[in-house]
Amino acid sequence: MARVAIVTGGTRGIGRAICEHLKADGFTVVANYAGNEDAARQAGEELGIATYKWDVGDHQACLDGCERVAKEVGPVDVVVNNAGITRDGTLHRMSFEDWNEVMRINLGGCFNMAKACFPGMRERGWGRIVNIGSINGQAGQYGQVNYAAAKSGIHGFTKALAQEGAKFGVTVNAIAPGYIDTDMVAAVPPAVLEKIVARIPVGRLGQAHEIARGVSFLCSEDAGFVTGSTLSINGGQHMY
Ligand code: CAA
């Protein structure tokens, strides 16, 4: 039977591309989403995957949502923690809510999903967790103390959980995307984005499928010896 993979924030952008690649790899793919019903319907229909709505920043919602997926689709063997938001602004303008919401969803979501799915993977002796970090968690970014802290936290979370999963056949890795051509990056003011792109050695934004390709490898059978690693896919913008 095909293994079941959940991709959070899986109906748009990078998440949707990840769903597409994992489906092509033979997984039964479930996309979680937070609110955009049109995008969810479209992804569900076009990719032929099930979509489930819950807020990954809500601990109980993750436990309940993953339990429903396990009952209705099958035990979850792969989790891709992709869901994330930005609330950019310099520290002196950033509200506590902007700080807290980014930490709750971007970093809290990884903990909540792992709490829901890691125990089953551990018991069954096989699992793959891939956390989507960011170049801005590695290098920092002006106007992103919240996002950089959450993404940096994801990189630490990955290395710690990798140590716990290793002897149970559960690998935990991260991908650190650079600036990818998605709605999130399109929200950066054009003049700022122009300056950022000028600093990318490859000379362009990345494409969502270039991140998905990396996720696909980390979720494969072949990647069983890769754990606790961070794969940077950023056009050479930051060499870590
Ligand atoms: N380093 C140093 N100074 C900078 C700077 C930088 N990188 N960026 C801006 N500044 C300076 C400006 O030069 C300006 O200085 P002066 O007032 O002396 O001219 C000052 O900061 C204010 O700049 P802005 O006009 O841009 O200020 P703002 O308040 O309108 O906006 C901001 C601030 C919201 C942070 C805006 O600059 C911004 O959106 N920056 C982009 C942040 C970013 O890269 N976000 C990534 C989102 S995508 C993502 O996160 C995905 C991923 O994983 C990569």
Short mmCIF file of N, CA and C and ligand atoms in Angstrom, two decimals, residues 85-86 88-90 92-93 133-137 141-144 147 151 177-180 182 184-189 192-193 195-196 199 237, ligand 1:
data_model
loop_
_atom_site.label_atom_id
_atom_site.label_comp_id
_atom_site.label_asym_id
_atom_site.label_seq_id
_atom_site.Cartn_x
_atom_site.Cartn_y
_atom_site.Cartn_z
N ILE A 85 3.86 31.85 7.41
CA ILE A 85 3.37 33.20 7.09
C ILE A 85 4.49 34.21 7.33
N THR A 86 4.33 35.39 6.77
CA THR A 86 5.21 36.51 7.12
C THR A 86 4.37 37.64 7.71
N ASP A 88 6.15 40.97 8.13
CA ASP A 88 7.40 41.72 8.13
C ASP A 88 7.25 43.13 8.68
N GLY A 89 8.31 43.60 9.27
CA GLY A 89 8.36 44.97 9.79
C GLY A 89 9.57 45.09 10.69
N THR A 90 10.13 46.27 10.75
CA THR A 90 11.29 46.43 11.65
C THR A 90 10.83 46.30 13.10
N HIS A 92 11.04 48.01 15.76
CA HIS A 92 10.38 49.12 16.47
C HIS A 92 8.93 49.31 16.03
N ARG A 93 8.56 48.70 14.88
CA ARG A 93 7.16 48.79 14.46
C ARG A 93 6.39 47.49 14.68
N GLY A 133 12.57 25.39 6.20
CA GLY A 133 13.17 26.52 6.89
C GLY A 133 13.27 27.70 5.92
N SER A 134 14.37 28.41 5.99
CA SER A 134 14.55 29.55 5.08
C SER A 134 15.98 30.07 5.14
N ILE A 135 16.41 30.62 4.04
CA ILE A 135 17.69 31.37 4.01
C ILE A 135 17.67 32.45 5.09
N ASN A 136 16.49 32.99 5.37
CA ASN A 136 16.41 34.09 6.33
C ASN A 136 16.51 33.59 7.78
N GLY A 137 16.32 32.29 7.98
CA GLY A 137 16.59 31.68 9.28
C GLY A 137 18.08 31.39 9.44
N GLN A 141 17.35 38.57 8.24
CA GLN A 141 16.85 39.47 7.19
C GLN A 141 16.28 40.71 7.84
N TYR A 142 16.70 41.86 7.38
CA TYR A 142 16.17 43.15 7.83
C TYR A 142 14.64 43.11 7.78
N GLY A 143 13.99 43.45 8.87
CA GLY A 143 12.52 43.50 8.90
C GLY A 143 11.86 42.17 9.19
N GLN A 144 12.63 41.19 9.67
CA GLN A 144 12.04 39.85 9.88
C GLN A 144 12.52 39.19 11.18
N TYR A 147 10.14 36.17 11.71
CA TYR A 147 10.27 35.07 10.72
C TYR A 147 11.65 34.41 10.82
N LYS A 151 12.22 30.53 11.73
CA LYS A 151 12.88 29.64 10.75
C LYS A 151 14.18 29.10 11.31
N PRO A 177 14.93 27.20 1.67
CA PRO A 177 14.78 27.87 0.38
C PRO A 177 15.29 29.31 0.45
N GLY A 178 15.76 29.78 -0.69
CA GLY A 178 16.03 31.21 -0.85
C GLY A 178 14.75 31.88 -1.30
N TYR A 179 14.86 32.91 -2.12
CA TYR A 179 13.69 33.65 -2.58
C TYR A 179 13.08 32.91 -3.78
N ILE A 180 11.86 32.41 -3.56
CA ILE A 180 11.17 31.58 -4.55
C ILE A 180 9.98 32.38 -5.11
N THR A 182 6.81 32.98 -5.41
CA THR A 182 5.51 32.61 -4.80
C THR A 182 4.79 33.89 -4.38
N MET A 184 4.17 34.78 -1.42
CA MET A 184 4.84 35.35 -0.24
C MET A 184 5.94 36.32 -0.66
N VAL A 185 6.72 35.92 -1.64
CA VAL A 185 7.82 36.78 -2.10
C VAL A 185 7.27 37.94 -2.92
N ALA A 186 6.16 37.70 -3.63
CA ALA A 186 5.55 38.77 -4.43
C ALA A 186 5.05 39.90 -3.54
N ALA A 187 4.85 39.60 -2.24
CA ALA A 187 4.38 40.64 -1.31
C ALA A 187 5.49 41.57 -0.85
N VAL A 188 6.75 41.23 -1.14
CA VAL A 188 7.87 42.12 -0.78
C VAL A 188 7.80 43.35 -1.71
N PRO A 189 7.97 44.56 -1.17
CA PRO A 189 7.91 45.75 -2.03
C PRO A 189 8.87 45.60 -3.23
N VAL A 192 12.49 46.71 -3.03
CA VAL A 192 13.29 45.89 -2.10
C VAL A 192 13.64 44.56 -2.78
N LEU A 193 12.65 43.98 -3.43
CA LEU A 193 12.85 42.67 -4.07
C LEU A 193 13.90 42.76 -5.19
N LYS A 195 16.45 44.65 -5.29
CA LYS A 195 17.79 44.66 -4.67
C LYS A 195 18.17 43.25 -4.21
N ILE A 196 17.19 42.51 -3.70
CA ILE A 196 17.47 41.15 -3.22
C ILE A 196 17.87 40.26 -4.40
N ARG A 199 21.29 40.32 -5.67
CA ARG A 199 22.32 39.65 -4.86
C ARG A 199 22.27 38.13 -4.99
N GLN A 237 22.71 32.42 -2.99
CA GLN A 237 22.60 33.69 -2.26
C GLN A 237 23.26 33.64 -0.88
N1 CAA B 1 19.67 46.57 5.29
C1 CAA B 1 19.87 47.82 5.82
N2 CAA B 1 18.95 48.79 5.73
C2 CAA B 1 17.82 48.52 5.10
C3 CAA B 1 17.55 47.25 4.52
C4 CAA B 1 18.55 46.29 4.63
N3 CAA B 1 18.39 45.07 4.11
N4 CAA B 1 16.33 47.30 3.96
C5 CAA B 1 15.83 48.53 4.17
N5 CAA B 1 16.74 49.26 4.86
C6 CAA B 1 16.61 50.65 5.28
C7 CAA B 1 16.19 51.52 4.12
O1 CAA B 1 17.33 51.88 3.35
C8 CAA B 1 15.57 52.71 4.85
O2 CAA B 1 16.58 53.53 5.37
P1 CAA B 1 16.44 55.13 5.27
O3 CAA B 1 15.16 55.45 6.01
O4 CAA B 1 17.68 55.62 5.98
O5 CAA B 1 16.39 55.41 3.83
C9 CAA B 1 14.91 52.05 6.06
O6 CAA B 1 15.55 50.78 6.22
C10 CAA B 1 13.43 51.83 5.85
O7 CAA B 1 13.25 50.99 4.70
P2 CAA B 1 11.84 50.77 4.05
O8 CAA B 1 11.42 52.00 3.32
O9 CAA B 1 11.85 49.49 3.27
O10 CAA B 1 10.95 50.64 5.38
P3 CAA B 1 9.50 50.15 5.56
O11 CAA B 1 9.17 50.34 6.99
O12 CAA B 1 8.59 50.71 4.53
O13 CAA B 1 9.62 48.57 5.27
C11 CAA B 1 10.27 46.35 5.54
C12 CAA B 1 10.45 47.79 6.05
C13 CAA B 1 8.82 45.90 5.79
C14 CAA B 1 11.16 45.48 6.37
C15 CAA B 1 10.60 46.28 4.06
O14 CAA B 1 11.90 46.75 3.85
C16 CAA B 1 10.52 44.86 3.53
O15 CAA B 1 9.45 44.34 3.27
N6 CAA B 1 11.68 44.22 3.36
C17 CAA B 1 11.74 42.86 2.81
C18 CAA B 1 11.79 41.86 3.89
C19 CAA B 1 11.96 40.52 3.24
O16 CAA B 1 12.93 40.23 2.57
N7 CAA B 1 11.00 39.65 3.46
C20 CAA B 1 11.05 38.35 2.85
C21 CAA B 1 9.67 37.87 2.61
S1 CAA B 1 9.67 36.39 1.65
C22 CAA B 1 10.20 35.25 2.70
O17 CAA B 1 10.42 35.47 3.84
C23 CAA B 1 10.41 33.88 2.11
C24 CAA B 1 11.73 33.35 2.45
O18 CAA B 1 11.84 32.46 3.27
C25 CAA B 1 12.91 33.88 1.73
#
